[in-house]
Coordinates of C-alpha atoms and ligand atoms in Angstrom, one line a residue:
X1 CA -31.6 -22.2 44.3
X2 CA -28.0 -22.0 44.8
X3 CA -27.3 -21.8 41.5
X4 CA -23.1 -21.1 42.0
X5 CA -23.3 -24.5 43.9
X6 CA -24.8 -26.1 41.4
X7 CA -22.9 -25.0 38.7
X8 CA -19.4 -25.9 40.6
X9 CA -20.8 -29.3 41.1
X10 CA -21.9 -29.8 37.6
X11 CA -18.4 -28.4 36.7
X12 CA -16.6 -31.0 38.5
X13 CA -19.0 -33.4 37.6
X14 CA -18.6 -33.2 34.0
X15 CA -15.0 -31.5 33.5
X16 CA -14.3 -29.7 30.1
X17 CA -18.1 -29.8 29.0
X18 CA -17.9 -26.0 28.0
X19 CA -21.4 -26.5 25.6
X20 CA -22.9 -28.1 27.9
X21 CA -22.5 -26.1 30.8
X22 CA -23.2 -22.9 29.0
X23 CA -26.5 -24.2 28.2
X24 CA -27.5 -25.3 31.6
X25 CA -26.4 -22.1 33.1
X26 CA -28.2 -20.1 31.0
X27 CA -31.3 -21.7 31.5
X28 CA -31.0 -22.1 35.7
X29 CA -30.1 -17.9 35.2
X30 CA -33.6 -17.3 33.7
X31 CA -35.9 -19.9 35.3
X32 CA -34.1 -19.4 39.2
X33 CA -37.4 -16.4 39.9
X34 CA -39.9 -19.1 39.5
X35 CA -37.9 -22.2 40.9
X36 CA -37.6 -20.4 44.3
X37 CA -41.4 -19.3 44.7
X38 CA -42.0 -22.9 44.2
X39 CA -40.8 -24.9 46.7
X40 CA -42.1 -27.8 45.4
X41 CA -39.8 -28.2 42.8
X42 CA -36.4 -28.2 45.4
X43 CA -38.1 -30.6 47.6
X44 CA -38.6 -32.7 44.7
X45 CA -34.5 -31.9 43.2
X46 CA -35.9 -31.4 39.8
X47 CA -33.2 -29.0 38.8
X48 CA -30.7 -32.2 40.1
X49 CA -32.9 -34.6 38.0
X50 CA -33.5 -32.0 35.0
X51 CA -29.5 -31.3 34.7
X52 CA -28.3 -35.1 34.3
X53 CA -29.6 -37.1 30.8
X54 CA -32.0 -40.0 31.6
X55 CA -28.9 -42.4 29.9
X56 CA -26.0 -42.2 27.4
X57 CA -25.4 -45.1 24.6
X58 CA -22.4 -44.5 23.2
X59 CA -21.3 -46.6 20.5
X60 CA -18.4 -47.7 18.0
X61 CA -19.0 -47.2 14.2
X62 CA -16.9 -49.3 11.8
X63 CA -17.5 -48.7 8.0
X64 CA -15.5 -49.3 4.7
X65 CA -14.9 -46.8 2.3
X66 CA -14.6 -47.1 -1.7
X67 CA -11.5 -48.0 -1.8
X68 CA -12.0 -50.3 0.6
X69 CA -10.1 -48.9 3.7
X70 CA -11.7 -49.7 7.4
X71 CA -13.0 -46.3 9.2
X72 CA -14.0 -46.3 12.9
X73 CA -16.5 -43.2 14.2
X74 CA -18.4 -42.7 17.5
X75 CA -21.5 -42.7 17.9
X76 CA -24.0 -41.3 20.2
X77 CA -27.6 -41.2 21.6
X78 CA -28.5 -39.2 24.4
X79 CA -31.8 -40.0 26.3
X80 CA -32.2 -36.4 28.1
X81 CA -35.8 -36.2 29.8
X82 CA -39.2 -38.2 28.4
X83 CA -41.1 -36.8 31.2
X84 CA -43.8 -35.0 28.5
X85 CA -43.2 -37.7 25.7
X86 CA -41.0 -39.8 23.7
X87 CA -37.0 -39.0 24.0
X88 CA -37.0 -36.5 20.4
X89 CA -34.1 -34.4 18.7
X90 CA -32.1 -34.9 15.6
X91 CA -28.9 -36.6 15.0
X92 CA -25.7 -34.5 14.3
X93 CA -22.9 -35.9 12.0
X94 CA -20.1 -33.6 12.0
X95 CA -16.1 -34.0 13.1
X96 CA -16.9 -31.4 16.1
X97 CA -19.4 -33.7 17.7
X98 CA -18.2 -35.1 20.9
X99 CA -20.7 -35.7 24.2
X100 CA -20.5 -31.8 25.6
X101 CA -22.0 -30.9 22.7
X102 CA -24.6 -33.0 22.3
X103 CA -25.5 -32.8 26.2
X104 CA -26.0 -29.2 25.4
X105 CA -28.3 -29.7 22.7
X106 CA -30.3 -32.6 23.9
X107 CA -30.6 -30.4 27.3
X108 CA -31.8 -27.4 24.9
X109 CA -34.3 -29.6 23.3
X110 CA -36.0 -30.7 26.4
X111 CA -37.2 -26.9 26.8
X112 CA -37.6 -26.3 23.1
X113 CA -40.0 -29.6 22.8
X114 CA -42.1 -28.6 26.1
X115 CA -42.5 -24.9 24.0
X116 CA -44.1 -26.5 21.0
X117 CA -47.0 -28.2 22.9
X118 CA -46.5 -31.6 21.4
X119 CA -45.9 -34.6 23.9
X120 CA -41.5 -34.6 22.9
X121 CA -39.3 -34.9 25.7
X122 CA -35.6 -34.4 24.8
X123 CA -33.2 -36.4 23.1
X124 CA -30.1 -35.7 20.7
X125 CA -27.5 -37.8 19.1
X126 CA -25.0 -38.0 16.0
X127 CA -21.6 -38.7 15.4
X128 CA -17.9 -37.5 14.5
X129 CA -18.4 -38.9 10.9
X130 CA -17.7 -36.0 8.2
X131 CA -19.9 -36.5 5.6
X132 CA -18.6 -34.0 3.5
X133 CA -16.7 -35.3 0.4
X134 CA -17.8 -38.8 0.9
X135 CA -20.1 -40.5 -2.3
X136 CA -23.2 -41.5 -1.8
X137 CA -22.0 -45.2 -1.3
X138 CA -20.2 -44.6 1.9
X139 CA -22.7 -42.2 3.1
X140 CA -25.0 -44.7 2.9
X141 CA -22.7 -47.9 4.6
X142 CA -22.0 -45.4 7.2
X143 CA -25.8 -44.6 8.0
X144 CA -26.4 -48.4 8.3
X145 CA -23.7 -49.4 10.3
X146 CA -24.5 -46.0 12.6
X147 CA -28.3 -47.8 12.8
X148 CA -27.4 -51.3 13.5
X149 CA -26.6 -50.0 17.0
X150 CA -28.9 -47.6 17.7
X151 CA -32.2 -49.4 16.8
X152 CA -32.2 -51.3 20.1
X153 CA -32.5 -47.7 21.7
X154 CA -35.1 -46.3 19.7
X155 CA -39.1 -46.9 18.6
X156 CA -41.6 -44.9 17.9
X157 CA -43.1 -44.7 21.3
X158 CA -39.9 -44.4 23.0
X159 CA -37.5 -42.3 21.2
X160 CA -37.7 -40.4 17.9
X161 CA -34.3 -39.2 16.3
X162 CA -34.1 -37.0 13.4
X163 CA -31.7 -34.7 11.2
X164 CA -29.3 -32.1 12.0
X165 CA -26.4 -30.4 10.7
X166 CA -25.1 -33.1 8.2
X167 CA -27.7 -35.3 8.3
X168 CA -30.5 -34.5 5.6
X169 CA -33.5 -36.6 3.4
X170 CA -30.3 -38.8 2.1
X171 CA -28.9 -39.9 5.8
X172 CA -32.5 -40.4 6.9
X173 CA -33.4 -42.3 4.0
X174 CA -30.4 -44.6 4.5
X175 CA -31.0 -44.9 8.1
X176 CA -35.0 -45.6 8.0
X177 CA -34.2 -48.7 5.3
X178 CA -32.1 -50.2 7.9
X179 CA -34.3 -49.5 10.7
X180 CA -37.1 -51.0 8.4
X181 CA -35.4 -54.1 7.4
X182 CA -34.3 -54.8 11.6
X183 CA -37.0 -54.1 13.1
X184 CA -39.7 -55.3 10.3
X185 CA -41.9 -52.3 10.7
X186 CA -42.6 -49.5 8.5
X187 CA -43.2 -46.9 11.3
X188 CA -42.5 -43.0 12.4
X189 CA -39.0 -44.0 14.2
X190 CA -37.0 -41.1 12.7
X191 CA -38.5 -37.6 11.1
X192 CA -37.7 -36.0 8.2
X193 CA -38.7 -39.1 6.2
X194 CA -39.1 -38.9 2.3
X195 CA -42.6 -37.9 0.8
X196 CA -43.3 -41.5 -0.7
X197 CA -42.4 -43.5 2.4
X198 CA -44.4 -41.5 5.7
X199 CA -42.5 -38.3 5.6
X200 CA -44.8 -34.8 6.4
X201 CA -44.7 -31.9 3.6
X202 CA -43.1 -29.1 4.7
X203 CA -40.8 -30.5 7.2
X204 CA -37.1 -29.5 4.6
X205 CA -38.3 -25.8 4.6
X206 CA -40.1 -26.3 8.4
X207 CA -37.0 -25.1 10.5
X208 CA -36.8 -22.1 8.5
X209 CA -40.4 -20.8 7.8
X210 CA -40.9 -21.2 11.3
X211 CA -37.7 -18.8 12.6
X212 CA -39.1 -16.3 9.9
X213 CA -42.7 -16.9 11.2
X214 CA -41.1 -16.5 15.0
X215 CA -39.4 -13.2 13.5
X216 CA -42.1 -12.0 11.7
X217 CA -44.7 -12.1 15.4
X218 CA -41.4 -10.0 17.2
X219 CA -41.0 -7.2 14.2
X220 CA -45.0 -7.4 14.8
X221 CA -44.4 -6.3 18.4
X222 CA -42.9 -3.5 16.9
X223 CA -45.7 -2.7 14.3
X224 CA -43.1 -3.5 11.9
X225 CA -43.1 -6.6 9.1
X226 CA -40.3 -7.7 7.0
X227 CA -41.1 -5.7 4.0
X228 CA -38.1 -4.1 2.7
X229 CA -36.1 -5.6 5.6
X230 CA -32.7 -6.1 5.0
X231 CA -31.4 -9.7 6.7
X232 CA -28.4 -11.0 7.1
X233 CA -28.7 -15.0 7.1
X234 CA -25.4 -17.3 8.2
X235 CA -24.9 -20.9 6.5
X236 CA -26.7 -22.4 4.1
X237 CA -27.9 -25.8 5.2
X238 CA -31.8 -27.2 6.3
X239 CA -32.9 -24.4 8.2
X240 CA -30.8 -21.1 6.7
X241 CA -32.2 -22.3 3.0
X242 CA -35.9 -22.4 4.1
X243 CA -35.5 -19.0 6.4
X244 CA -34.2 -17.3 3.0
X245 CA -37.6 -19.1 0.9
X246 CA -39.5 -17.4 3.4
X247 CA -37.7 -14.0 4.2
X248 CA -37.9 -13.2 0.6
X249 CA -41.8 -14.4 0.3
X250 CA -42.9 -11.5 2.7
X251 CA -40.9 -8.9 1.2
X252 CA -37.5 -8.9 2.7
X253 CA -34.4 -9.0 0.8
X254 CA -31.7 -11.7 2.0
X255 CA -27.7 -10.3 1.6
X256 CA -25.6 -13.2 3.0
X257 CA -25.1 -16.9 3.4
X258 CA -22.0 -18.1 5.3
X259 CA -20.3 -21.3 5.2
X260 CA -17.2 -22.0 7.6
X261 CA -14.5 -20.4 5.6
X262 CA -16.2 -17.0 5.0
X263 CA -19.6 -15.4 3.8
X264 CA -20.9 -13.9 0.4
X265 CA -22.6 -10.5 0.9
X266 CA -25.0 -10.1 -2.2
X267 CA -26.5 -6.7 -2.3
X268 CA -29.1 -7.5 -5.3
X269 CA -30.7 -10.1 -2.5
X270 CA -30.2 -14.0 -2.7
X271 CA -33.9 -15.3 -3.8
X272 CA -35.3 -17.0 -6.5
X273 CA -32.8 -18.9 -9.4
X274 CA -30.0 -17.9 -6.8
X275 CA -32.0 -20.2 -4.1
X276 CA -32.2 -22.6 -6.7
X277 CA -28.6 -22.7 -7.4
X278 CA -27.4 -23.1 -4.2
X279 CA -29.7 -25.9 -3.4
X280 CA -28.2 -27.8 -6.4
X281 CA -24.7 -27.3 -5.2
X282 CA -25.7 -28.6 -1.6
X283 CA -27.7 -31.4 -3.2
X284 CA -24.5 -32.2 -5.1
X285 CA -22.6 -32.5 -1.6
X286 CA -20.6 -29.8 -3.3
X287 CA -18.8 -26.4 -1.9
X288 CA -21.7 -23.5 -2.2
X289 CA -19.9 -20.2 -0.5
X290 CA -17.4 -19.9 -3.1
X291 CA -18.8 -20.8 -6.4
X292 CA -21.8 -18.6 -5.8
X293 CA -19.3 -15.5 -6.1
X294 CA -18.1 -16.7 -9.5
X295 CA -21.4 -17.0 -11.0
X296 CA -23.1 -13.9 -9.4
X297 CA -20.4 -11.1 -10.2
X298 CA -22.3 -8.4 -8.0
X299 CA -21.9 -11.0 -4.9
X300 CA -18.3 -10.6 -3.0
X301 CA -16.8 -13.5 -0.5
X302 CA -15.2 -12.7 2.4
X303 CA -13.0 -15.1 3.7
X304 CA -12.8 -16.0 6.8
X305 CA -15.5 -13.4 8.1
X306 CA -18.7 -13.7 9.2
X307 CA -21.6 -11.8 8.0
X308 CA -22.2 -10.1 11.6
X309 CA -20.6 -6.9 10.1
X310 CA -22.9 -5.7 7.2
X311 CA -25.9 -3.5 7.7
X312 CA -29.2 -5.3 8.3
X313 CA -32.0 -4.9 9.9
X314 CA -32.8 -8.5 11.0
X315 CA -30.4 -10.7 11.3
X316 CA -31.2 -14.6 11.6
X317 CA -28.1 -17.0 12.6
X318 CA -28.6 -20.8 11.2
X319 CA -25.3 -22.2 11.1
X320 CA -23.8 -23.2 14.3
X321 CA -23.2 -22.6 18.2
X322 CA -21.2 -19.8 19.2
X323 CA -20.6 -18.5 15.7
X324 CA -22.1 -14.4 16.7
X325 CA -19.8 -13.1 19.8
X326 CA -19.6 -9.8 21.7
X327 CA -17.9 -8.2 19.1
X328 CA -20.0 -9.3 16.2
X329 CA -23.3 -8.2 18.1
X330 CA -21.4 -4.8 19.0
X331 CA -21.3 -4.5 14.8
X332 CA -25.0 -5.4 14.2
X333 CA -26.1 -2.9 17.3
X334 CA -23.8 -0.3 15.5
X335 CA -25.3 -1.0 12.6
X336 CA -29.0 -0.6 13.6
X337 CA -29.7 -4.2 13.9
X338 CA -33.3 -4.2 15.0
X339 CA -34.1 -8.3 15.5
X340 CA -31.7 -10.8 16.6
X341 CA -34.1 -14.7 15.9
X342 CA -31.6 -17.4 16.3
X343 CA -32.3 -20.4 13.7
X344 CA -29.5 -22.3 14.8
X345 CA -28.6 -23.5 18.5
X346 CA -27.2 -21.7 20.9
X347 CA -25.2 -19.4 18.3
X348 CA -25.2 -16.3 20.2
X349 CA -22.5 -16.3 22.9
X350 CA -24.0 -15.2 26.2
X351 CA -22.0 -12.0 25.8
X352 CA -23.4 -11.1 22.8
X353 CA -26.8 -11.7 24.1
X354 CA -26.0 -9.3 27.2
X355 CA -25.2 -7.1 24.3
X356 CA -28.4 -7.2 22.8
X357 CA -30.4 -7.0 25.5
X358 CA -28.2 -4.0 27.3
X359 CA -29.0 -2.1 24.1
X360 CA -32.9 -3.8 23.9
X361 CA -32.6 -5.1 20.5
X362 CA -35.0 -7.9 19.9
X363 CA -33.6 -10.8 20.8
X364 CA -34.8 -14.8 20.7
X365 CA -33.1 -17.5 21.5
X366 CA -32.9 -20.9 19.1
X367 CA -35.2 -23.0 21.6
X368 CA -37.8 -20.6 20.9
X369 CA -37.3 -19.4 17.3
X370 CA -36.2 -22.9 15.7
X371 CA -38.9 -25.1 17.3
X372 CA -40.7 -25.2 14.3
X373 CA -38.3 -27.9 12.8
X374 CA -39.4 -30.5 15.9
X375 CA -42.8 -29.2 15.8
X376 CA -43.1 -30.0 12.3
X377 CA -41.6 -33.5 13.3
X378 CA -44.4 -34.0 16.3
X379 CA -47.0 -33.5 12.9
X380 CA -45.0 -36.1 11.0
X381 CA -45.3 -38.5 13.9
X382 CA -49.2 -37.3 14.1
X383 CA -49.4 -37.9 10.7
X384 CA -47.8 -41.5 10.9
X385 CA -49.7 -43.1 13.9
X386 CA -52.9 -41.9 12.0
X387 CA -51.5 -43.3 8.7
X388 CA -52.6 -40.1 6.8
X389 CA -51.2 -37.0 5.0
X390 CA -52.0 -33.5 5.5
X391 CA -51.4 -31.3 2.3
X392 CA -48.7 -28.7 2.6
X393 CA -51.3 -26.0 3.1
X394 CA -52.7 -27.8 6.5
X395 CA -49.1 -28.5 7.5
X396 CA -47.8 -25.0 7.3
X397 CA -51.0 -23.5 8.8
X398 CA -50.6 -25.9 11.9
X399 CA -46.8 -24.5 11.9
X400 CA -47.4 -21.0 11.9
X401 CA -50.1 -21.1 14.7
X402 CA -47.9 -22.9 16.7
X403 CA -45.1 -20.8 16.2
X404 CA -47.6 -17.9 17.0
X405 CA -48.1 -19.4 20.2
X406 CA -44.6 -20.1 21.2
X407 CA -44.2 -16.2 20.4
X408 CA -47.3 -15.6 23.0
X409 CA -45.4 -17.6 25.6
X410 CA -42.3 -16.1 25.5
X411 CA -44.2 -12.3 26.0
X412 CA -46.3 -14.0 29.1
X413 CA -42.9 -15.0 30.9
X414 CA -40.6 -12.6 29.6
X415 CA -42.1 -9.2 29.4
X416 CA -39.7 -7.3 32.0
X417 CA -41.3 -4.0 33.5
X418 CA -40.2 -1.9 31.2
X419 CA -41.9 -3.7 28.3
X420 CA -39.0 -5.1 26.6
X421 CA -39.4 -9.1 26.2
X422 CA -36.2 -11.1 27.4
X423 CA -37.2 -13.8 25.1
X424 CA -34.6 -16.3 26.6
X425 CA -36.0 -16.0 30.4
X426 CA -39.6 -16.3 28.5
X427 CA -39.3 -19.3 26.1
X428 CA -36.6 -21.1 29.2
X429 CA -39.4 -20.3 32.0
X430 CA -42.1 -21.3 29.6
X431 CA -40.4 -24.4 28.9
X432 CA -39.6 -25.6 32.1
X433 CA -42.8 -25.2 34.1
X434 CA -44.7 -27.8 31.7
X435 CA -41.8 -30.3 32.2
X436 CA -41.3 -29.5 35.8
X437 CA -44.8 -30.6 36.9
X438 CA -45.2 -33.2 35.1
X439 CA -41.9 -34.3 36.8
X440 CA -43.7 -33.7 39.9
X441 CA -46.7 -35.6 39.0
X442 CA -44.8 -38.7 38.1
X443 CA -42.7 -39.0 41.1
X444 CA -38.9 -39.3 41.3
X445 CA -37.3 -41.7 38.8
Ligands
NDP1 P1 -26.7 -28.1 7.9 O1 -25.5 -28.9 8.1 O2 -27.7 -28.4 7.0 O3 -26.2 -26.5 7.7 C1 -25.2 -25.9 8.5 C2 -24.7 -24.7 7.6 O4 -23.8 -23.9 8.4 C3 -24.0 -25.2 6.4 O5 -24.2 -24.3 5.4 C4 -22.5 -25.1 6.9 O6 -21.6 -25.0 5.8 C5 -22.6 -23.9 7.7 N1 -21.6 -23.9 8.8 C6 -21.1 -24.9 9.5 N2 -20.2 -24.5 10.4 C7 -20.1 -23.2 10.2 C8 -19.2 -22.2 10.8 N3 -18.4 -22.5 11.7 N4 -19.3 -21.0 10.3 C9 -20.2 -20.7 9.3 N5 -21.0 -21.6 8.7 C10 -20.9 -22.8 9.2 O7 -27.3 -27.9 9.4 P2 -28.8 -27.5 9.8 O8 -29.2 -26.3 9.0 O9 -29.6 -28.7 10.0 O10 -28.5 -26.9 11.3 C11 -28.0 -25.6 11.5 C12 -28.3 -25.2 13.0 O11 -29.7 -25.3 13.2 C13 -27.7 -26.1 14.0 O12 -27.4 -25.4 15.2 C14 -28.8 -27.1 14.3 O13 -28.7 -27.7 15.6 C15 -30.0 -26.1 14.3 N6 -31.3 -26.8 14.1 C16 -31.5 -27.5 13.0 C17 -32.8 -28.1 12.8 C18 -33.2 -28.8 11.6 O14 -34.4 -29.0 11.3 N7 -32.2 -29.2 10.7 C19 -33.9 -27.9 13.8 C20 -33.5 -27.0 14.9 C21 -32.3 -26.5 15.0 P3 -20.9 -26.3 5.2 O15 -22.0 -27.1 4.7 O16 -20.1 -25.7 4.1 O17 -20.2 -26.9 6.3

């Protein structure tokens, strides 16, 4: 592989896509061993095929607000790769979104689906609509004017969206009822549906439980578990809320959350009532950083920080990408950092990861240690086509064994000679070589 080539290519290609190209670097870096003993896959120019999405629908998004005022969004839905399965990945809403971003992370979720087992290929999509400050009524004509586009693209055998940052139950809810009322069919189109109308328990907290589950096999490596673990957490949205559930349910104690103006550092542990609390503010569509300070005296904000710099042991980033750079992973290394799990996409930069792995701190990449979240989504779509539920305790049991295995994936094709597991050339290798073959096996489209 001539991987320099490629990437100058792809650069010129696709100008200005910083995300995106970060992404598929890092990934050609750690799987570029394997591709060259197999000469198959050149011959077939599967890392040509695997780079470029399948399609791009891009899409205008006109909605009226409460006071009546005309707003126009974009939207998005990139089709990555359905070699293994339906196109599947969640749906961002957020002002950053633009295509390098979501080419980043629907390229990421092609690896991350492959890992779980279940028949996903990879897919992402979302917006530039801000949802936050905006009442439930706009929220809601937004959602169905975002679906009366996409539902041509989408169906439960061919593509399979779900949430992401800023799109929860609510935005799913909205956009399933319009779905619903288009198409005329009550069926597992989206994920992270509502109990009473074909959602799977467990899939809120899924995200979450599984990066502490993903966490909890690497401290295991170690002989270690999380009791009495100190962890530092950043943001507080779907997966960052269920990682702290679960953190403090085996043992360890949880002393930030982070939101993008700065982070509270709570040194009594956030858990229980506090959990509660901040769960109410977010349902509320409400500022949660700040007014947790005022009503926990002992807690202290830091604005415009990041939690990176207090002591911890494990430390579990679910915010955002590139929020944890070279300087912040010198701080946790200082600090004795002993597990790096990433919850959230690609929110190590890669020089903080050559940090961590310079001074062999545990370290797992998103695609790895966040599967759980689409994994949880394949059981929803399980669940749907056979038109049952699973209790919670079936649910979570299938989670954590698949997480388990993930873990057991990433130690086949990772483990350097030294012993120390390079979880992102593991999980990326892993990943690849299921969707690679069966690229092979279904000739070149
Ligand atoms: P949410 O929007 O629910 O939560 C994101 C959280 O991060 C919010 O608390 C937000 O604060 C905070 N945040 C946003 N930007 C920053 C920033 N620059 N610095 C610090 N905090 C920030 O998103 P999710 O929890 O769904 O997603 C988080 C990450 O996990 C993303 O990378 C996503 O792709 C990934 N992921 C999500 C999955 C899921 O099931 N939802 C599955 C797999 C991966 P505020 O609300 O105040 O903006």
């Amino acid at each position: 592989m001539n991987l320099e080539k490629i990437m100058t290519d792809l650069e010129k290609k696709h100008p200005g896509e910083v995300e995106y190209l970060q992404a598929v670097r890092e990934v050609l870096e750690s799987i570029e061993e394997i591709y060259n003993e197999n000469p198959q896959f050149e011959s077939a120019g599967i890392i040509e095929r695997i780079v470029e999405p399948d399609r791009i629908l891009t899409f205008k998004v006109p909605w009226v607000d409460d006071s009546g005022k005309v707003h126009v969004n974009l939207g998005y839905r990139v089709q990555f790769n359905n070699a293994i399965g339906p196109y599947k990945g969640g749906l961002r809403f957020h002002p950053s979104v633009n295509l390098s971003i979501l080419k980043f992370l629907g390229f990421e979720q092609i690896f991350k689906n492959s890992l779980t087992t279940l028949p996903m290929g990879g897919g992402k999509g979302g917006s530039d609509f801000d949802p936050k400050g905006k009442s439930n009524a706009e929220i809601m004509r937004f959602c169905q004017s975002f679906m009366l586009e996409l539902w041509k693209m989408i169906g439960p055998e061919t593509d399979v969206p779900a949430g992401d940052i800023g799109v929860g139950g609510r935005e799913i809810g909205f956009m399933y009822g319009m779905y619903k009322k288009l198409s005329r069919e009550h069926t597992g189109v989206l994920t992270g549906k509502g109990i009473n109308w074909g959602g799977s328990l467990i899939r809120p907290e899924a995200t979450g439980f599984g990066a502490v589950y993903f966490a909890q096999e690497m401290l295991k490596t170690k002989n270690q578990d999380f009791k009495g673990k100190v962890v530092a957490i950043s943001g507080f949205g779907n997966v960052a809320w269920g990682a702290a559930l679960k953190v403090t349910e085996l043992g360890g104690k949880v002393v930030t959350i982070s939101g993008p103006d700065g982070y509270i550092y709570d040194p009594d542990g956030i858990s229980g009532e506090k959990i509660n609390f901040l769960l109410e503010l977010r349902a509320s569509n409400q500022d949660i950083v700040k007014p947790y300070s005022y009503e926990f005296p002992n807690a202290q904000f830091h604005q415009g920080k990041r939690p990176w710099e207090v002591k911890c042991d494990v430390a579990l980033p679910c915010a955002t990408q590139n929020e944890l750079g070279k300087d912040d992973a010198l701080a946790l290394v200082k600090n004795g950092v002993m597990c790096v799990a990433e919850g959230a996409n690609m929110p190590s930069t890669p020089e903080a990861i050559e940090v961590f792995q310079e001074h062999k701190v545990m370290f797992a990449p998103g695609k790895a240690v966040n599967a759980g979240g689409v994994a949880t989504s394949g059981l929803e779509m399980s669940q749907n086509s056979m038109k049952l539920n699973w209790s919670s305790e079936e649910v979570d049991m299938r989670l954590h064994q698949i997480m388990k295995n993930i873990h057991e994936q990433c130690v086949k094709y990772g483990t350097t000679a030294d012993g120390y597991v390079n979880y992102v050339k593991g999980a990326n290798v892993a990943g690849f070589l299921k969707v690679a073959n069966a690229m092979l096996d279904l000739g070149v489209l």
